[in-house]
Amino acid sequence: MKLGWHTCLCAAVGVGTVVACGSLSSSSNGSSGGDVPAVPSGSDQSGGFGAASGAGGFSAGFSPADAGVALPPETEAKASFQLPQAGQHYVYVANPDGDTVAVIDAATLAIQTVEAGDQPRYLQTLAGTDSAVVLNVGSNDATIIRTANGVSTTTSVKVQQGSNAIAVAPDGKHAVAYFDETLASPTDQPGSFQDLTVVSLDAAGDTSTPMTVGFRPSAVFFSDDGTKGFVVTQAGVSVLDFADIEKNGASIAQTIALGAAPTDQSALDVSVTGDGKYALAREENGSELRLVDLSSGTI
């Protein structure tokens, strides 16, 4: 897919303000196309061709055609960018309307576009890397993007229908995609209240495994070593052992109750210790703190 933009793309991100103009392109196999050069820092961005303007530095009253430069034909592209997410050297921005992800070089401000699935919307980067995972809500899959030396490659895996939230383990080796009812909009596909997807992230081959957890997952924690995930649900905390999942495949995760009351445990404020041994739960407006052993279930 090849995109040409008539207007400038401006994305304000933590690494700086990105301003770039030109042609955006990507290859049909998901690898990135050409980079878009950044606007020179001394450019006139007030509109038109001013002195040393961002469109190649032409002076006032002088157009590229006067210099014999052949410009490519302009085409319109749909764009509706989501919040940017920063990797180690690149910033990733999902564009649901264009079925693409913009990959922005934080040093040069060059932009490349990468094809994703249908309506890529929910994106997370992998800590300490130039990689990202984006959920495609229209095709019920996830696109994994890895960028090196200005070139991005992609793979894709299936996820549960309606997944609208994704959490990534601190070691970047696993991600959990699930349906969070609190994030759903009336136009979204309905998701499962108990089924989610564990994505195993490996450059040699990404895979996904469906899992069943407690009713209505609302948050995901990970152990500091990245070996386990803990899904907060109305029934308690469901434990995902990634090594066991990769070995044995889809199954029903063990769920540890956080106490007999309240029945709806979504009313609890829950967190999990970094070693993965305990869950801490506090009822809203309550002073009691419950310490739950996640191996035995004792409180």
Short mmCIF file of C-alpha atoms in Angstrom, two decimals:
data_model
loop_
_atom_site.label_atom_id
_atom_site.label_comp_id
_atom_site.label_asym_id
_atom_site.label_seq_id
_atom_site.Cartn_x
_atom_site.Cartn_y
_atom_site.Cartn_z
CA MET A 1 0.00 0.00 0.00
CA LYS A 2 1.39 3.39 -0.89
CA LEU A 3 0.28 6.56 0.79
CA GLY A 4 0.95 10.15 -0.29
CA TRP A 5 0.11 12.94 2.08
CA HIS A 6 -0.82 16.41 0.96
CA THR A 7 -0.65 17.78 4.47
CA CYS A 8 1.91 17.53 7.26
CA LEU A 9 1.71 14.94 9.98
CA CYS A 10 2.37 16.41 13.42
CA ALA A 11 2.62 14.12 16.41
CA ALA A 12 3.47 15.61 19.80
CA VAL A 13 5.28 12.92 21.72
CA GLY A 14 7.49 12.71 24.79
CA VAL A 15 10.67 12.69 22.71
CA GLY A 16 9.77 15.95 20.99
CA THR A 17 7.43 17.40 18.41
CA VAL A 18 7.46 15.48 15.15
CA VAL A 19 6.83 17.48 11.99
CA ALA A 20 7.25 15.75 8.64
CA CYS A 21 6.02 16.23 5.11
CA GLY A 22 6.27 14.12 2.00
CA SER A 23 5.35 10.73 0.68
CA LEU A 24 4.67 7.86 3.05
CA SER A 25 4.95 4.38 1.67
CA SER A 26 5.04 0.77 2.82
CA SER A 27 5.54 -2.52 1.07
CA SER A 28 2.71 -4.97 0.72
CA ASN A 29 4.39 -7.62 2.90
CA GLY A 30 4.35 -5.45 6.02
CA SER A 31 7.95 -4.26 5.78
CA SER A 32 8.43 -0.55 5.87
CA GLY A 33 8.62 1.55 2.78
CA GLY A 34 10.67 4.71 2.32
CA ASP A 35 11.39 7.16 5.07
CA VAL A 36 10.02 10.68 5.00
CA PRO A 37 12.71 13.31 5.63
CA ALA A 38 12.16 15.67 8.53
CA VAL A 39 11.42 19.33 8.04
CA PRO A 40 14.64 21.37 8.36
CA SER A 41 14.86 23.15 11.70
CA GLY A 42 15.12 26.54 10.07
CA SER A 43 12.06 26.09 7.91
CA ASP A 44 9.16 28.47 7.61
CA GLN A 45 6.14 26.49 8.87
CA SER A 46 3.65 29.31 8.62
CA GLY A 47 2.32 28.02 5.28
CA GLY A 48 3.23 28.30 1.60
CA PHE A 49 6.80 28.37 0.29
CA GLY A 50 8.60 30.78 2.58
CA ALA A 51 12.34 31.28 2.85
CA ALA A 52 14.03 27.90 3.37
CA SER A 53 10.59 26.33 3.63
CA GLY A 54 10.04 22.73 4.77
CA ALA A 55 9.20 21.63 1.23
CA GLY A 56 12.82 21.24 0.22
CA GLY A 57 14.05 24.70 1.20
CA PHE A 58 12.77 26.64 -1.85
CA SER A 59 12.80 30.40 -1.48
CA ALA A 60 9.71 32.58 -1.64
CA GLY A 61 8.04 32.57 -5.05
CA PHE A 62 10.09 29.56 -6.24
CA SER A 63 8.40 26.21 -6.76
CA PRO A 64 9.86 22.70 -7.28
CA ALA A 65 8.52 22.80 -10.87
CA ASP A 66 10.75 25.82 -11.59
CA ALA A 67 13.76 23.66 -10.76
CA GLY A 68 12.58 20.85 -13.01
CA VAL A 69 11.75 18.58 -10.07
CA ALA A 70 9.06 16.03 -10.95
CA LEU A 71 6.70 15.59 -8.02
CA PRO A 72 4.76 12.34 -7.54
CA PRO A 73 0.98 12.55 -7.96
CA GLU A 74 -0.85 13.35 -4.77
CA THR A 75 -3.31 10.87 -3.30
CA GLU A 76 -5.53 11.27 -0.27
CA ALA A 77 -5.09 8.89 2.67
CA LYS A 78 -7.38 8.41 5.65
CA ALA A 79 -5.72 9.19 8.96
CA SER A 80 -6.99 8.99 12.52
CA PHE A 81 -3.95 8.57 14.73
CA GLN A 82 -4.07 7.18 18.27
CA LEU A 83 -1.82 8.18 21.17
CA PRO A 84 1.86 7.56 20.34
CA GLN A 85 3.92 4.95 22.20
CA ALA A 86 7.70 5.21 22.54
CA GLY A 87 10.18 2.41 21.93
CA GLN A 88 13.93 2.66 22.46
CA HIS A 89 14.68 4.70 19.32
CA TYR A 90 11.34 4.88 17.53
CA VAL A 91 7.83 6.10 18.27
CA TYR A 92 4.83 4.07 17.11
CA VAL A 93 1.42 5.55 16.28
CA ALA A 94 -1.57 3.46 15.17
CA ASN A 95 -3.76 4.75 12.34
CA PRO A 96 -7.06 2.79 12.41
CA ASP A 97 -8.53 4.51 9.35
CA GLY A 98 -5.49 3.72 7.22
CA ASP A 99 -4.87 0.18 8.57
CA THR A 100 -1.26 1.23 9.22
CA VAL A 101 1.15 2.15 11.98
CA ALA A 102 3.47 5.15 11.64
CA VAL A 103 7.02 4.44 12.82
CA ILE A 104 8.89 7.66 13.66
CA ASP A 105 12.66 7.84 14.12
CA ALA A 106 13.11 9.88 17.31
CA ALA A 107 16.56 11.12 16.21
CA THR A 108 15.94 12.11 12.58
CA LEU A 109 12.12 12.51 12.72
CA ALA A 110 11.88 10.38 9.56
CA ILE A 111 8.55 8.58 9.22
CA GLN A 112 7.76 5.24 7.68
CA THR A 113 4.39 3.52 7.44
CA VAL A 114 3.85 -0.15 8.17
CA GLU A 115 0.79 -2.12 7.14
CA ALA A 116 -1.16 -3.73 9.98
CA GLY A 117 -4.48 -5.57 10.10
CA ASP A 118 -7.96 -4.08 9.86
CA GLN A 119 -8.37 -1.05 12.18
CA PRO A 120 -5.21 -1.19 14.34
CA ARG A 121 -6.16 0.67 17.50
CA TYR A 122 -4.63 -0.55 20.78
CA LEU A 123 -0.83 -0.45 20.75
CA GLN A 124 1.90 -1.15 23.29
CA THR A 125 5.67 -1.11 22.86
CA LEU A 126 8.01 -3.72 24.33
CA ALA A 127 10.24 -2.23 27.03
CA GLY A 128 13.84 -1.59 26.02
CA THR A 129 13.29 -2.52 22.38
CA ASP A 130 12.13 -1.07 19.09
CA SER A 131 9.14 -3.39 18.89
CA ALA A 132 5.40 -2.94 19.32
CA VAL A 133 2.20 -4.98 19.43
CA VAL A 134 -1.03 -3.52 18.07
CA LEU A 135 -4.53 -5.02 18.29
CA ASN A 136 -6.48 -4.89 15.04
CA VAL A 137 -10.12 -4.66 16.10
CA GLY A 138 -11.52 -5.25 12.61
CA SER A 139 -9.62 -8.48 11.89
CA ASN A 140 -9.35 -9.90 15.44
CA ASP A 141 -5.60 -10.30 15.31
CA ALA A 142 -2.46 -8.60 16.56
CA THR A 143 0.40 -7.24 14.46
CA ILE A 144 3.88 -7.43 15.96
CA ILE A 145 6.27 -4.80 14.56
CA ARG A 146 10.05 -4.98 14.95
CA THR A 147 12.26 -2.14 13.73
CA ALA A 148 16.02 -2.26 13.13
CA ASN A 149 18.23 0.12 11.13
CA GLY A 150 15.20 2.00 9.85
CA VAL A 151 13.45 -1.10 8.50
CA SER A 152 10.30 -2.56 10.10
CA THR A 153 9.10 -6.14 9.69
CA THR A 154 5.79 -7.57 10.86
CA THR A 155 4.14 -10.80 11.89
CA SER A 156 0.57 -11.42 13.03
CA VAL A 157 -1.24 -13.77 15.41
CA LYS A 158 -4.93 -14.33 16.12
CA VAL A 159 -6.55 -12.93 19.28
CA GLN A 160 -9.99 -13.25 20.85
CA GLN A 161 -12.75 -11.29 19.14
CA GLY A 162 -13.41 -7.91 20.70
CA SER A 163 -10.03 -7.63 22.47
CA ASN A 164 -9.55 -3.97 23.37
CA ALA A 165 -6.75 -4.04 25.94
CA ILE A 166 -3.21 -5.36 25.87
CA ALA A 167 -0.60 -5.71 28.60
CA VAL A 168 3.07 -6.58 27.98
CA ALA A 169 5.36 -8.41 30.41
CA PRO A 170 8.42 -6.45 31.62
CA ASP A 171 10.82 -8.78 29.78
CA GLY A 172 8.92 -8.28 26.52
CA LYS A 173 8.46 -12.01 25.97
CA HIS A 174 4.70 -12.23 26.53
CA ALA A 175 1.61 -10.10 26.13
CA VAL A 176 -1.98 -10.59 27.25
CA ALA A 177 -4.83 -9.36 25.04
CA TYR A 178 -8.30 -9.24 26.58
CA PHE A 179 -11.69 -7.53 26.55
CA ASP A 180 -12.10 -4.83 29.18
CA GLU A 181 -15.77 -3.94 29.47
CA THR A 182 -14.96 -0.53 30.95
CA LEU A 183 -13.11 0.46 27.76
CA ALA A 184 -15.79 -0.69 25.32
CA SER A 185 -17.74 1.74 23.16
CA PRO A 186 -21.17 1.16 21.56
CA THR A 187 -19.53 0.70 18.14
CA ASP A 188 -17.00 -1.93 19.27
CA GLN A 189 -17.40 -5.63 18.64
CA PRO A 190 -18.58 -7.45 21.78
CA GLY A 191 -15.77 -9.35 23.46
CA SER A 192 -15.60 -12.40 25.69
CA PHE A 193 -16.02 -11.87 29.42
CA GLN A 194 -13.80 -14.86 30.27
CA ASP A 195 -11.58 -15.70 27.29
CA LEU A 196 -8.33 -13.91 26.52
CA THR A 197 -5.17 -14.50 24.49
CA VAL A 198 -1.60 -15.05 25.65
CA VAL A 199 0.86 -13.93 22.97
CA SER A 200 4.35 -15.43 23.07
CA LEU A 201 6.75 -12.92 21.52
CA ASP A 202 9.77 -14.41 19.78
CA ALA A 203 11.50 -13.04 16.70
CA ALA A 204 11.94 -16.62 15.52
CA GLY A 205 8.14 -17.09 15.53
CA ASP A 206 5.34 -15.37 17.43
CA THR A 207 2.44 -17.53 18.65
CA SER A 208 -0.85 -17.04 20.51
CA THR A 209 -2.77 -19.26 22.90
CA PRO A 210 -6.39 -18.80 24.04
CA MET A 211 -7.00 -19.03 27.78
CA THR A 212 -10.05 -18.92 30.05
CA VAL A 213 -9.89 -16.82 33.23
CA GLY A 214 -12.29 -15.47 35.84
CA PHE A 215 -15.35 -13.43 34.86
CA ARG A 216 -14.79 -9.89 33.50
CA PRO A 217 -11.02 -9.30 33.53
CA SER A 218 -10.15 -5.69 34.33
CA ALA A 219 -6.36 -5.53 34.80
CA VAL A 220 -3.19 -7.57 34.30
CA PHE A 221 -0.06 -7.65 36.47
CA PHE A 222 3.20 -9.51 35.85
CA SER A 223 5.89 -10.92 38.08
CA ASP A 224 9.12 -8.96 37.88
CA ASP A 225 10.86 -11.83 36.09
CA GLY A 226 8.09 -11.96 33.46
CA THR A 227 7.34 -15.66 33.96
CA LYS A 228 3.77 -15.22 35.22
CA GLY A 229 0.79 -12.99 34.59
CA PHE A 230 -2.00 -12.20 37.05
CA VAL A 231 -5.42 -11.24 35.71
CA VAL A 232 -7.72 -9.35 38.07
CA THR A 233 -11.32 -10.51 37.56
CA GLN A 234 -14.63 -10.42 39.43
CA ALA A 235 -13.91 -13.96 40.65
CA GLY A 236 -10.44 -13.14 41.97
CA VAL A 237 -6.94 -13.30 40.48
CA SER A 238 -6.36 -15.74 37.61
CA VAL A 239 -2.77 -16.94 37.36
CA LEU A 240 -1.10 -17.37 33.96
CA ASP A 241 2.05 -19.51 34.04
CA PHE A 242 3.62 -18.76 30.65
CA ALA A 243 5.95 -21.77 30.57
CA ASP A 244 3.04 -24.10 31.31
CA ILE A 245 0.84 -22.40 28.70
CA GLU A 246 3.50 -22.72 26.00
CA LYS A 247 4.00 -26.38 26.89
CA ASN A 248 0.39 -27.53 27.32
CA GLY A 249 -1.65 -25.04 25.27
CA ALA A 250 -5.11 -23.67 25.96
CA SER A 251 -6.65 -24.34 29.35
CA ILE A 252 -8.58 -22.79 32.24
CA ALA A 253 -6.33 -20.68 34.45
CA GLN A 254 -6.35 -21.20 38.21
CA THR A 255 -8.29 -18.40 39.90
CA ILE A 256 -7.60 -17.41 43.49
CA ALA A 257 -10.52 -15.82 45.37
CA LEU A 258 -9.79 -12.66 47.31
CA GLY A 259 -12.23 -13.39 50.12
CA ALA A 260 -15.85 -14.35 50.65
CA ALA A 261 -17.16 -10.78 50.54
CA PRO A 262 -17.99 -8.77 48.60
CA THR A 263 -19.43 -11.27 46.11
CA ASP A 264 -18.58 -8.89 43.27
CA GLN A 265 -14.83 -8.70 43.77
CA SER A 266 -14.55 -6.02 41.10
CA ALA A 267 -15.33 -3.64 43.97
CA LEU A 268 -11.87 -4.40 45.37
CA ASP A 269 -8.75 -2.37 44.65
CA VAL A 270 -6.21 -5.10 43.79
CA SER A 271 -2.46 -5.19 43.20
CA VAL A 272 0.10 -8.01 43.01
CA THR A 273 3.57 -8.03 44.56
CA GLY A 274 6.53 -8.08 42.18
CA ASP A 275 7.59 -11.57 43.24
CA GLY A 276 4.15 -12.86 42.28
CA LYS A 277 3.54 -14.42 45.70
CA TYR A 278 0.82 -12.19 47.09
CA ALA A 279 -2.19 -10.14 46.06
CA LEU A 280 -3.23 -7.09 48.07
CA ALA A 281 -6.92 -6.22 48.06
CA ARG A 282 -8.81 -3.35 49.65
CA GLU A 283 -12.54 -2.72 49.49
CA GLU A 284 -13.55 0.73 48.30
CA ASN A 285 -13.91 3.16 51.23
CA GLY A 286 -12.71 0.40 53.57
CA SER A 287 -9.75 0.34 55.94
CA GLU A 288 -9.16 -3.42 55.82
CA LEU A 289 -6.28 -4.67 53.65
CA ARG A 290 -6.38 -8.30 52.58
CA LEU A 291 -3.09 -10.13 51.93
CA VAL A 292 -3.77 -13.19 49.79
CA ASP A 293 -1.22 -15.96 49.25
CA LEU A 294 -1.52 -16.73 45.53
CA SER A 295 -0.05 -20.22 45.88
CA SER A 296 -2.40 -21.43 48.63
CA GLY A 297 -5.28 -18.95 48.53
CA THR A 298 -5.03 -18.25 52.25
CA ILE A 299 -5.84 -14.76 53.48
#
